[in-house]
JSON list of C-alpha atoms in Angstrom, two decimals:
[
{"chain": "A", "resi": 1, "resn": "MET", "atom": "CA", "xyz": [0.33, -28.66, 12.03]},
{"chain": "A", "resi": 2, "resn": "ILE", "atom": "CA", "xyz": [0.92, -25.54, 14.21]},
{"chain": "A", "resi": 3, "resn": "GLN", "atom": "CA", "xyz": [3.17, -26.46, 17.30]},
{"chain": "A", "resi": 4, "resn": "SER", "atom": "CA", "xyz": [2.13, -25.18, 20.78]},
{"chain": "A", "resi": 5, "resn": "PHE", "atom": "CA", "xyz": [4.13, -24.93, 23.82]},
{"chain": "A", "resi": 6, "resn": "ASN", "atom": "CA", "xyz": [3.08, -25.12, 27.60]},
{"chain": "A", "resi": 7, "resn": "SER", "atom": "CA", "xyz": [4.56, -21.62, 28.19]},
{"chain": "A", "resi": 8, "resn": "SER", "atom": "CA", "xyz": [2.70, -18.56, 26.95]},
{"chain": "A", "resi": 9, "resn": "LEU", "atom": "CA", "xyz": [5.94, -16.52, 27.17]},
{"chain": "A", "resi": 10, "resn": "LEU", "atom": "CA", "xyz": [7.82, -18.86, 24.82]},
{"chain": "A", "resi": 11, "resn": "GLU", "atom": "CA", "xyz": [4.89, -19.18, 22.56]},
{"chain": "A", "resi": 12, "resn": "ASN", "atom": "CA", "xyz": [4.91, -15.36, 22.24]},
{"chain": "A", "resi": 13, "resn": "ALA", "atom": "CA", "xyz": [8.64, -15.20, 21.66]},
{"chain": "A", "resi": 14, "resn": "VAL", "atom": "CA", "xyz": [8.42, -17.88, 18.86]},
{"chain": "A", "resi": 15, "resn": "GLU", "atom": "CA", "xyz": [5.36, -16.06, 17.31]},
{"chain": "A", "resi": 16, "resn": "GLN", "atom": "CA", "xyz": [7.22, -12.62, 17.17]},
{"chain": "A", "resi": 17, "resn": "LEU", "atom": "CA", "xyz": [10.46, -14.22, 15.84]},
{"chain": "A", "resi": 18, "resn": "SER", "atom": "CA", "xyz": [8.86, -16.17, 13.32]},
{"chain": "A", "resi": 19, "resn": "LYS", "atom": "CA", "xyz": [7.37, -12.75, 11.73]},
{"chain": "A", "resi": 20, "resn": "LEU", "atom": "CA", "xyz": [11.10, -12.00, 10.53]},
{"chain": "A", "resi": 21, "resn": "PRO", "atom": "CA", "xyz": [11.78, -12.80, 6.94]},
{"chain": "A", "resi": 22, "resn": "GLY", "atom": "CA", "xyz": [13.24, -16.27, 6.50]},
{"chain": "A", "resi": 23, "resn": "ILE", "atom": "CA", "xyz": [12.39, -17.43, 9.97]},
{"chain": "A", "resi": 24, "resn": "GLY", "atom": "CA", "xyz": [9.96, -20.20, 10.37]},
{"chain": "A", "resi": 25, "resn": "ARG", "atom": "CA", "xyz": [8.54, -21.54, 13.68]},
{"chain": "A", "resi": 26, "resn": "LYS", "atom": "CA", "xyz": [11.03, -24.03, 14.01]},
{"chain": "A", "resi": 27, "resn": "THR", "atom": "CA", "xyz": [14.01, -21.84, 13.68]},
{"chain": "A", "resi": 28, "resn": "ALA", "atom": "CA", "xyz": [12.16, -19.25, 15.92]},
{"chain": "A", "resi": 29, "resn": "LEU", "atom": "CA", "xyz": [11.86, -21.87, 18.56]},
{"chain": "A", "resi": 30, "resn": "ARG", "atom": "CA", "xyz": [15.52, -22.58, 18.32]},
{"chain": "A", "resi": 31, "resn": "LEU", "atom": "CA", "xyz": [16.53, -19.03, 18.63]},
{"chain": "A", "resi": 32, "resn": "ALA", "atom": "CA", "xyz": [14.10, -18.49, 21.52]},
{"chain": "A", "resi": 33, "resn": "LEU", "atom": "CA", "xyz": [15.59, -21.53, 23.44]},
{"chain": "A", "resi": 34, "resn": "HIS", "atom": "CA", "xyz": [19.10, -20.19, 22.66]},
{"chain": "A", "resi": 35, "resn": "LEU", "atom": "CA", "xyz": [18.31, -17.03, 24.21]},
{"chain": "A", "resi": 36, "resn": "LEU", "atom": "CA", "xyz": [16.91, -18.64, 27.31]},
{"chain": "A", "resi": 37, "resn": "ARG", "atom": "CA", "xyz": [20.22, -20.62, 27.64]},
{"chain": "A", "resi": 38, "resn": "ARG", "atom": "CA", "xyz": [22.48, -17.45, 27.38]},
{"chain": "A", "resi": 39, "resn": "ASP", "atom": "CA", "xyz": [23.03, -15.12, 30.23]},
{"chain": "A", "resi": 40, "resn": "GLU", "atom": "CA", "xyz": [20.21, -12.80, 31.02]},
{"chain": "A", "resi": 41, "resn": "GLU", "atom": "CA", "xyz": [22.33, -9.45, 30.15]},
{"chain": "A", "resi": 42, "resn": "GLU", "atom": "CA", "xyz": [22.91, -10.87, 26.69]},
{"chain": "A", "resi": 43, "resn": "ALA", "atom": "CA", "xyz": [19.10, -11.30, 26.05]},
{"chain": "A", "resi": 44, "resn": "VAL", "atom": "CA", "xyz": [18.42, -7.79, 27.44]},
{"chain": "A", "resi": 45, "resn": "ALA", "atom": "CA", "xyz": [21.26, -6.21, 25.33]},
{"chain": "A", "resi": 46, "resn": "LEU", "atom": "CA", "xyz": [19.65, -7.68, 22.26]},
{"chain": "A", "resi": 47, "resn": "GLY", "atom": "CA", "xyz": [16.22, -6.53, 23.19]},
{"chain": "A", "resi": 48, "resn": "GLU", "atom": "CA", "xyz": [17.53, -2.94, 23.95]},
{"chain": "A", "resi": 49, "resn": "ALA", "atom": "CA", "xyz": [19.35, -2.80, 20.65]},
{"chain": "A", "resi": 50, "resn": "VAL", "atom": "CA", "xyz": [16.18, -3.78, 18.81]},
{"chain": "A", "resi": 51, "resn": "ILE", "atom": "CA", "xyz": [14.25, -1.25, 20.60]},
{"chain": "A", "resi": 52, "resn": "ALA", "atom": "CA", "xyz": [16.62, 1.54, 20.13]},
{"chain": "A", "resi": 53, "resn": "LEU", "atom": "CA", "xyz": [17.03, 0.62, 16.52]},
{"chain": "A", "resi": 54, "resn": "ARG", "atom": "CA", "xyz": [13.39, 1.12, 15.94]},
{"chain": "A", "resi": 55, "resn": "LYS", "atom": "CA", "xyz": [12.90, 4.06, 17.93]},
{"chain": "A", "resi": 56, "resn": "ASN", "atom": "CA", "xyz": [16.04, 6.18, 16.87]},
{"chain": "A", "resi": 57, "resn": "ILE", "atom": "CA", "xyz": [16.53, 5.17, 13.26]},
{"chain": "A", "resi": 58, "resn": "CYS", "atom": "CA", "xyz": [14.82, 7.45, 10.82]},
{"chain": "A", "resi": 59, "resn": "TYR", "atom": "CA", "xyz": [15.15, 8.34, 6.92]},
{"chain": "A", "resi": 60, "resn": "CYS", "atom": "CA", "xyz": [17.29, 10.90, 5.60]},
{"chain": "A", "resi": 61, "resn": "SER", "atom": "CA", "xyz": [15.20, 13.83, 4.35]},
{"chain": "A", "resi": 62, "resn": "ARG", "atom": "CA", "xyz": [17.32, 14.08, 1.17]},
{"chain": "A", "resi": 63, "resn": "CYS", "atom": "CA", "xyz": [18.23, 10.70, 0.05]},
{"chain": "A", "resi": 64, "resn": "HIS", "atom": "CA", "xyz": [15.92, 8.43, 2.15]},
{"chain": "A", "resi": 65, "resn": "ASN", "atom": "CA", "xyz": [18.72, 6.33, 3.38]},
{"chain": "A", "resi": 66, "resn": "ILE", "atom": "CA", "xyz": [18.68, 5.37, 7.15]},
{"chain": "A", "resi": 67, "resn": "SER", "atom": "CA", "xyz": [19.93, 7.70, 9.51]},
{"chain": "A", "resi": 68, "resn": "GLU", "atom": "CA", "xyz": [20.10, 8.93, 13.16]},
{"chain": "A", "resi": 69, "resn": "THR", "atom": "CA", "xyz": [19.86, 12.42, 12.17]},
{"chain": "A", "resi": 70, "resn": "GLU", "atom": "CA", "xyz": [17.53, 14.23, 9.63]},
{"chain": "A", "resi": 71, "resn": "VAL", "atom": "CA", "xyz": [20.37, 14.41, 7.01]},
{"chain": "A", "resi": 72, "resn": "CYS", "atom": "CA", "xyz": [22.55, 11.17, 6.91]},
{"chain": "A", "resi": 73, "resn": "PRO", "atom": "CA", "xyz": [26.20, 11.33, 7.32]},
{"chain": "A", "resi": 74, "resn": "ILE", "atom": "CA", "xyz": [26.87, 10.71, 3.51]},
{"chain": "A", "resi": 75, "resn": "CYS", "atom": "CA", "xyz": [24.69, 13.65, 2.59]},
{"chain": "A", "resi": 76, "resn": "SER", "atom": "CA", "xyz": [26.37, 15.59, 5.15]},
{"chain": "A", "resi": 77, "resn": "ASP", "atom": "CA", "xyz": [29.95, 14.75, 4.15]},
{"chain": "A", "resi": 78, "resn": "PRO", "atom": "CA", "xyz": [31.58, 17.82, 2.38]},
{"chain": "A", "resi": 79, "resn": "ARG", "atom": "CA", "xyz": [34.07, 15.52, 0.68]},
{"chain": "A", "resi": 80, "resn": "ARG", "atom": "CA", "xyz": [31.37, 13.69, -1.34]},
{"chain": "A", "resi": 81, "resn": "ASP", "atom": "CA", "xyz": [30.42, 14.88, -4.89]},
{"chain": "A", "resi": 82, "resn": "SER", "atom": "CA", "xyz": [27.15, 16.66, -4.58]},
{"chain": "A", "resi": 83, "resn": "HIS", "atom": "CA", "xyz": [26.54, 16.84, -8.19]},
{"chain": "A", "resi": 84, "resn": "VAL", "atom": "CA", "xyz": [26.60, 12.96, -8.73]},
{"chain": "A", "resi": 85, "resn": "VAL", "atom": "CA", "xyz": [23.72, 10.83, -7.45]},
{"chain": "A", "resi": 86, "resn": "CYS", "atom": "CA", "xyz": [23.47, 7.13, -7.45]},
{"chain": "A", "resi": 87, "resn": "VAL", "atom": "CA", "xyz": [19.87, 5.80, -7.52]},
{"chain": "A", "resi": 88, "resn": "VAL", "atom": "CA", "xyz": [19.24, 2.41, -5.76]},
{"chain": "A", "resi": 89, "resn": "GLU", "atom": "CA", "xyz": [16.37, 0.24, -4.82]},
{"chain": "A", "resi": 90, "resn": "ASN", "atom": "CA", "xyz": [16.98, -0.02, -1.08]},
{"chain": "A", "resi": 91, "resn": "VAL", "atom": "CA", "xyz": [19.17, 0.62, 1.91]},
{"chain": "A", "resi": 92, "resn": "LYS", "atom": "CA", "xyz": [21.03, -2.61, 1.53]},
{"chain": "A", "resi": 93, "resn": "ASP", "atom": "CA", "xyz": [22.30, -1.46, -2.08]},
{"chain": "A", "resi": 94, "resn": "VAL", "atom": "CA", "xyz": [23.78, 1.81, -0.49]},
{"chain": "A", "resi": 95, "resn": "ILE", "atom": "CA", "xyz": [25.86, -0.48, 1.97]},
{"chain": "A", "resi": 96, "resn": "THR", "atom": "CA", "xyz": [26.79, -2.71, -1.11]},
{"chain": "A", "resi": 97, "resn": "ILE", "atom": "CA", "xyz": [28.04, 0.09, -3.22]},
{"chain": "A", "resi": 98, "resn": "GLU", "atom": "CA", "xyz": [29.79, 1.73, -0.22]},
{"chain": "A", "resi": 99, "resn": "SER", "atom": "CA", "xyz": [31.84, -1.37, 0.13]},
{"chain": "A", "resi": 100, "resn": "THR", "atom": "CA", "xyz": [33.05, -1.14, -3.42]},
{"chain": "A", "resi": 101, "resn": "HIS", "atom": "CA", "xyz": [34.76, 2.49, -2.66]},
{"chain": "A", "resi": 102, "resn": "GLN", "atom": "CA", "xyz": [34.24, 3.42, -6.17]},
{"chain": "A", "resi": 103, "resn": "HIS", "atom": "CA", "xyz": [31.33, 5.84, -5.66]},
{"chain": "A", "resi": 104, "resn": "SER", "atom": "CA", "xyz": [32.33, 9.28, -4.23]},
{"chain": "A", "resi": 105, "resn": "GLY", "atom": "CA", "xyz": [28.86, 10.94, -4.91]},
{"chain": "A", "resi": 106, "resn": "LEU", "atom": "CA", "xyz": [25.44, 10.92, -3.06]},
{"chain": "A", "resi": 107, "resn": "TYR", "atom": "CA", "xyz": [22.67, 8.53, -3.23]},
{"chain": "A", "resi": 108, "resn": "HIS", "atom": "CA", "xyz": [18.98, 8.37, -3.79]},
{"chain": "A", "resi": 109, "resn": "VAL", "atom": "CA", "xyz": [16.97, 5.40, -2.28]},
{"chain": "A", "resi": 110, "resn": "LEU", "atom": "CA", "xyz": [13.86, 4.68, -4.10]},
{"chain": "A", "resi": 111, "resn": "GLY", "atom": "CA", "xyz": [12.31, 2.11, -1.64]},
{"chain": "A", "resi": 112, "resn": "GLY", "atom": "CA", "xyz": [11.43, -0.46, -4.14]},
{"chain": "A", "resi": 113, "resn": "LEU", "atom": "CA", "xyz": [11.03, -1.06, -7.98]},
{"chain": "A", "resi": 114, "resn": "ILE", "atom": "CA", "xyz": [8.11, -0.56, -10.27]},
{"chain": "A", "resi": 115, "resn": "SER", "atom": "CA", "xyz": [6.17, -3.78, -10.23]},
{"chain": "A", "resi": 116, "resn": "PRO", "atom": "CA", "xyz": [2.59, -3.76, -11.43]},
{"chain": "A", "resi": 117, "resn": "LEU", "atom": "CA", "xyz": [2.27, -7.46, -10.59]},
{"chain": "A", "resi": 118, "resn": "ASP", "atom": "CA", "xyz": [2.95, -6.61, -6.87]},
{"chain": "A", "resi": 119, "resn": "GLY", "atom": "CA", "xyz": [0.94, -3.46, -6.94]},
{"chain": "A", "resi": 120, "resn": "ILE", "atom": "CA", "xyz": [3.79, -1.17, -6.88]},
{"chain": "A", "resi": 121, "resn": "SER", "atom": "CA", "xyz": [3.61, 2.00, -9.11]},
{"chain": "A", "resi": 122, "resn": "PRO", "atom": "CA", "xyz": [5.88, 4.93, -9.58]},
{"chain": "A", "resi": 123, "resn": "ALA", "atom": "CA", "xyz": [3.75, 6.87, -7.13]},
{"chain": "A", "resi": 124, "resn": "ASP", "atom": "CA", "xyz": [4.63, 4.46, -4.38]},
{"chain": "A", "resi": 125, "resn": "LEU", "atom": "CA", "xyz": [8.49, 5.28, -4.98]},
{"chain": "A", "resi": 126, "resn": "GLU", "atom": "CA", "xyz": [10.69, 8.17, -4.14]},
{"chain": "A", "resi": 127, "resn": "ILE", "atom": "CA", "xyz": [10.87, 9.10, -7.89]},
{"chain": "A", "resi": 128, "resn": "GLU", "atom": "CA", "xyz": [9.33, 12.83, -7.79]},
{"chain": "A", "resi": 129, "resn": "SER", "atom": "CA", "xyz": [11.66, 13.46, -4.97]},
{"chain": "A", "resi": 130, "resn": "LEU", "atom": "CA", "xyz": [14.59, 12.50, -7.37]},
{"chain": "A", "resi": 131, "resn": "VAL", "atom": "CA", "xyz": [13.39, 14.76, -9.99]},
{"chain": "A", "resi": 132, "resn": "LYS", "atom": "CA", "xyz": [13.08, 17.51, -7.57]},
{"chain": "A", "resi": 133, "resn": "ARG", "atom": "CA", "xyz": [16.59, 16.93, -6.38]},
{"chain": "A", "resi": 134, "resn": "VAL", "atom": "CA", "xyz": [17.94, 17.03, -10.06]},
{"chain": "A", "resi": 135, "resn": "THR", "atom": "CA", "xyz": [16.41, 20.55, -10.32]},
{"chain": "A", "resi": 136, "resn": "ASP", "atom": "CA", "xyz": [16.87, 22.06, -6.83]},
{"chain": "A", "resi": 137, "resn": "ASP", "atom": "CA", "xyz": [20.50, 20.56, -6.44]},
{"chain": "A", "resi": 138, "resn": "ASN", "atom": "CA", "xyz": [21.70, 21.24, -9.94]},
{"chain": "A", "resi": 139, "resn": "LEU", "atom": "CA", "xyz": [22.76, 17.53, -10.28]},
{"chain": "A", "resi": 140, "resn": "LYS", "atom": "CA", "xyz": [25.16, 16.65, -13.21]},
{"chain": "A", "resi": 141, "resn": "GLU", "atom": "CA", "xyz": [24.66, 13.10, -13.26]},
{"chain": "A", "resi": 142, "resn": "VAL", "atom": "CA", "xyz": [22.29, 10.41, -12.25]},
{"chain": "A", "resi": 143, "resn": "ILE", "atom": "CA", "xyz": [23.88, 6.90, -12.03]},
{"chain": "A", "resi": 144, "resn": "LEU", "atom": "CA", "xyz": [21.03, 4.11, -12.34]},
{"chain": "A", "resi": 145, "resn": "ALA", "atom": "CA", "xyz": [22.20, 1.32, -9.94]},
{"chain": "A", "resi": 146, "resn": "LEU", "atom": "CA", "xyz": [19.08, -0.86, -10.11]},
{"chain": "A", "resi": 147, "resn": "SER", "atom": "CA", "xyz": [19.21, -4.67, -10.28]},
{"chain": "A", "resi": 148, "resn": "PRO", "atom": "CA", "xyz": [19.23, -6.16, -13.95]},
{"chain": "A", "resi": 149, "resn": "THR", "atom": "CA", "xyz": [15.71, -7.62, -13.55]},
{"chain": "A", "resi": 150, "resn": "ILE", "atom": "CA", "xyz": [12.39, -6.86, -15.35]},
{"chain": "A", "resi": 151, "resn": "GLU", "atom": "CA", "xyz": [11.33, -4.49, -12.58]},
{"chain": "A", "resi": 152, "resn": "GLY", "atom": "CA", "xyz": [14.73, -2.85, -12.50]},
{"chain": "A", "resi": 153, "resn": "ASP", "atom": "CA", "xyz": [14.98, -2.07, -16.18]},
{"chain": "A", "resi": 154, "resn": "THR", "atom": "CA", "xyz": [11.18, -0.96, -16.09]},
{"chain": "A", "resi": 155, "resn": "THR", "atom": "CA", "xyz": [12.14, 1.55, -13.38]},
{"chain": "A", "resi": 156, "resn": "ASN", "atom": "CA", "xyz": [15.33, 2.64, -15.10]},
{"chain": "A", "resi": 157, "resn": "PHE", "atom": "CA", "xyz": [13.55, 3.43, -18.27]},
{"chain": "A", "resi": 158, "resn": "TYR", "atom": "CA", "xyz": [10.84, 5.30, -16.37]},
{"chain": "A", "resi": 159, "resn": "ILE", "atom": "CA", "xyz": [13.33, 7.46, -14.59]},
{"chain": "A", "resi": 160, "resn": "TYR", "atom": "CA", "xyz": [15.08, 8.05, -17.79]},
{"chain": "A", "resi": 161, "resn": "ARG", "atom": "CA", "xyz": [11.85, 9.22, -19.33]},
{"chain": "A", "resi": 162, "resn": "LYS", "atom": "CA", "xyz": [11.13, 11.59, -16.30]},
{"chain": "A", "resi": 163, "resn": "LEU", "atom": "CA", "xyz": [14.62, 13.20, -16.60]},
{"chain": "A", "resi": 164, "resn": "ALA", "atom": "CA", "xyz": [14.76, 13.38, -20.27]},
{"chain": "A", "resi": 165, "resn": "ASP", "atom": "CA", "xyz": [13.89, 17.08, -20.38]},
{"chain": "A", "resi": 166, "resn": "LEU", "atom": "CA", "xyz": [16.37, 18.13, -17.63]},
{"chain": "A", "resi": 167, "resn": "PRO", "atom": "CA", "xyz": [20.08, 19.05, -17.99]},
{"chain": "A", "resi": 168, "resn": "VAL", "atom": "CA", "xyz": [21.49, 16.00, -16.28]},
{"chain": "A", "resi": 169, "resn": "GLU", "atom": "CA", "xyz": [23.32, 12.97, -17.58]},
{"chain": "A", "resi": 170, "resn": "VAL", "atom": "CA", "xyz": [21.76, 9.64, -16.91]},
{"chain": "A", "resi": 171, "resn": "THR", "atom": "CA", "xyz": [24.22, 6.81, -16.74]},
{"chain": "A", "resi": 172, "resn": "MET", "atom": "CA", "xyz": [23.76, 3.17, -15.72]},
{"chain": "A", "resi": 173, "resn": "LEU", "atom": "CA", "xyz": [26.16, 0.42, -14.65]},
{"chain": "A", "resi": 174, "resn": "ALA", "atom": "CA", "xyz": [28.07, -1.31, -17.09]},
{"chain": "A", "resi": 175, "resn": "ARG", "atom": "CA", "xyz": [26.44, -4.93, -17.63]},
{"chain": "A", "resi": 176, "resn": "GLY", "atom": "CA", "xyz": [29.16, -7.00, -15.98]},
{"chain": "A", "resi": 177, "resn": "ILE", "atom": "CA", "xyz": [26.38, -7.84, -13.62]},
{"chain": "A", "resi": 178, "resn": "SER", "atom": "CA", "xyz": [24.51, -10.91, -14.84]},
{"chain": "A", "resi": 179, "resn": "ILE", "atom": "CA", "xyz": [20.78, -10.38, -16.06]},
{"chain": "A", "resi": 180, "resn": "GLY", "atom": "CA", "xyz": [18.33, -11.17, -13.30]},
{"chain": "A", "resi": 181, "resn": "ASN", "atom": "CA", "xyz": [20.84, -10.89, -10.25]},
{"chain": "A", "resi": 182, "resn": "GLU", "atom": "CA", "xyz": [20.02, -8.80, -7.21]},
{"chain": "A", "resi": 183, "resn": "LEU", "atom": "CA", "xyz": [22.48, -6.05, -6.73]},
{"chain": "A", "resi": 184, "resn": "GLU", "atom": "CA", "xyz": [23.35, -7.19, -3.07]},
{"chain": "A", "resi": 185, "resn": "TYR", "atom": "CA", "xyz": [24.36, -10.45, -4.20]},
{"chain": "A", "resi": 186, "resn": "THR", "atom": "CA", "xyz": [27.11, -9.15, -6.65]},
{"chain": "A", "resi": 187, "resn": "ASP", "atom": "CA", "xyz": [30.65, -9.53, -5.51]},
{"chain": "A", "resi": 188, "resn": "GLU", "atom": "CA", "xyz": [32.51, -6.25, -4.90]},
{"chain": "A", "resi": 189, "resn": "LEU", "atom": "CA", "xyz": [35.15, -6.34, -7.60]},
{"chain": "A", "resi": 190, "resn": "THR", "atom": "CA", "xyz": [32.42, -6.81, -10.37]},
{"chain": "A", "resi": 191, "resn": "LEU", "atom": "CA", "xyz": [30.20, -4.17, -8.90]},
{"chain": "A", "resi": 192, "resn": "GLY", "atom": "CA", "xyz": [33.17, -1.87, -8.53]},
{"chain": "A", "resi": 193, "resn": "LYS", "atom": "CA", "xyz": [34.02, -2.02, -12.09]},
{"chain": "A", "resi": 194, "resn": "SER", "atom": "CA", "xyz": [30.39, -1.73, -13.24]},
{"chain": "A", "resi": 195, "resn": "ILE", "atom": "CA", "xyz": [30.31, 1.49, -11.60]},
{"chain": "A", "resi": 196, "resn": "GLN", "atom": "CA", "xyz": [33.72, 2.85, -12.93]},
{"chain": "A", "resi": 197, "resn": "ASN", "atom": "CA", "xyz": [32.57, 1.58, -16.53]},
{"chain": "A", "resi": 198, "resn": "ARG", "atom": "CA", "xyz": [29.27, 2.84, -16.38]},
{"chain": "A", "resi": 199, "resn": "VAL", "atom": "CA", "xyz": [27.54, 4.06, -19.69]},
{"chain": "A", "resi": 200, "resn": "LEU", "atom": "CA", "xyz": [24.91, 6.47, -20.91]},
{"chain": "A", "resi": 201, "resn": "PHE", "atom": "CA", "xyz": [21.58, 4.92, -20.45]},
{"chain": "A", "resi": 202, "resn": "SER", "atom": "CA", "xyz": [20.57, 6.24, -23.87]},
{"chain": "A", "resi": 203, "resn": "SER", "atom": "CA", "xyz": [23.20, 3.98, -25.53]},
{"chain": "A", "resi": 204, "resn": "THR", "atom": "CA", "xyz": [21.49, 0.72, -24.42]},
{"chain": "A", "resi": 205, "resn": "PHE", "atom": "CA", "xyz": [18.59, 1.49, -26.75]},
{"chain": "A", "resi": 206, "resn": "PRO", "atom": "CA", "xyz": [18.84, -0.53, -29.90]},
{"chain": "A", "resi": 207, "resn": "LYS", "atom": "CA", "xyz": [20.09, 1.22, -32.73]},
{"chain": "A", "resi": 208, "resn": "ARG", "atom": "CA", "xyz": [17.65, 1.58, -35.59]}
]
């Protein structure tokens, strides 16, 4: 049963908050009532922060990470190794890997994983732009840092095949990460070791 309120303003706030992932109407109501109990300045600051986030955040034209400028700070940093690119599913994975302090190269955010059941094909992801970067930027190594799930492995293999004829080394994280785990939930130590001990993608194929 959908709960209704005798305030259209409260109803609208609950409706909007409940659109956030993992937020049901009960939680949305609790959040809305919490904001009403706080000082007006706090609620206004929250609203302004969300509006500024939505209006001013864009995606890096090179790696597709979030940025406040056309090229993100990581891609612009001359101290990073511009010949090594770590391929990740989403922006959260960039944040996760950066927290390990074990990757000194750049990133490439795919924006998802190949998943026919969900209607996500290679054309929906930033794969062609990755191939272009390998050619245009003279990349030496592409690290496949996708979650060890069926979708992740499918995407890994597709990218490997796309890069097979190009002069670039394709590696992947060492399998210290449990099969089926999302990358963002892996502890920093395990993820860091997996980056350090990465292996050639081709070495993961069964030996004949």
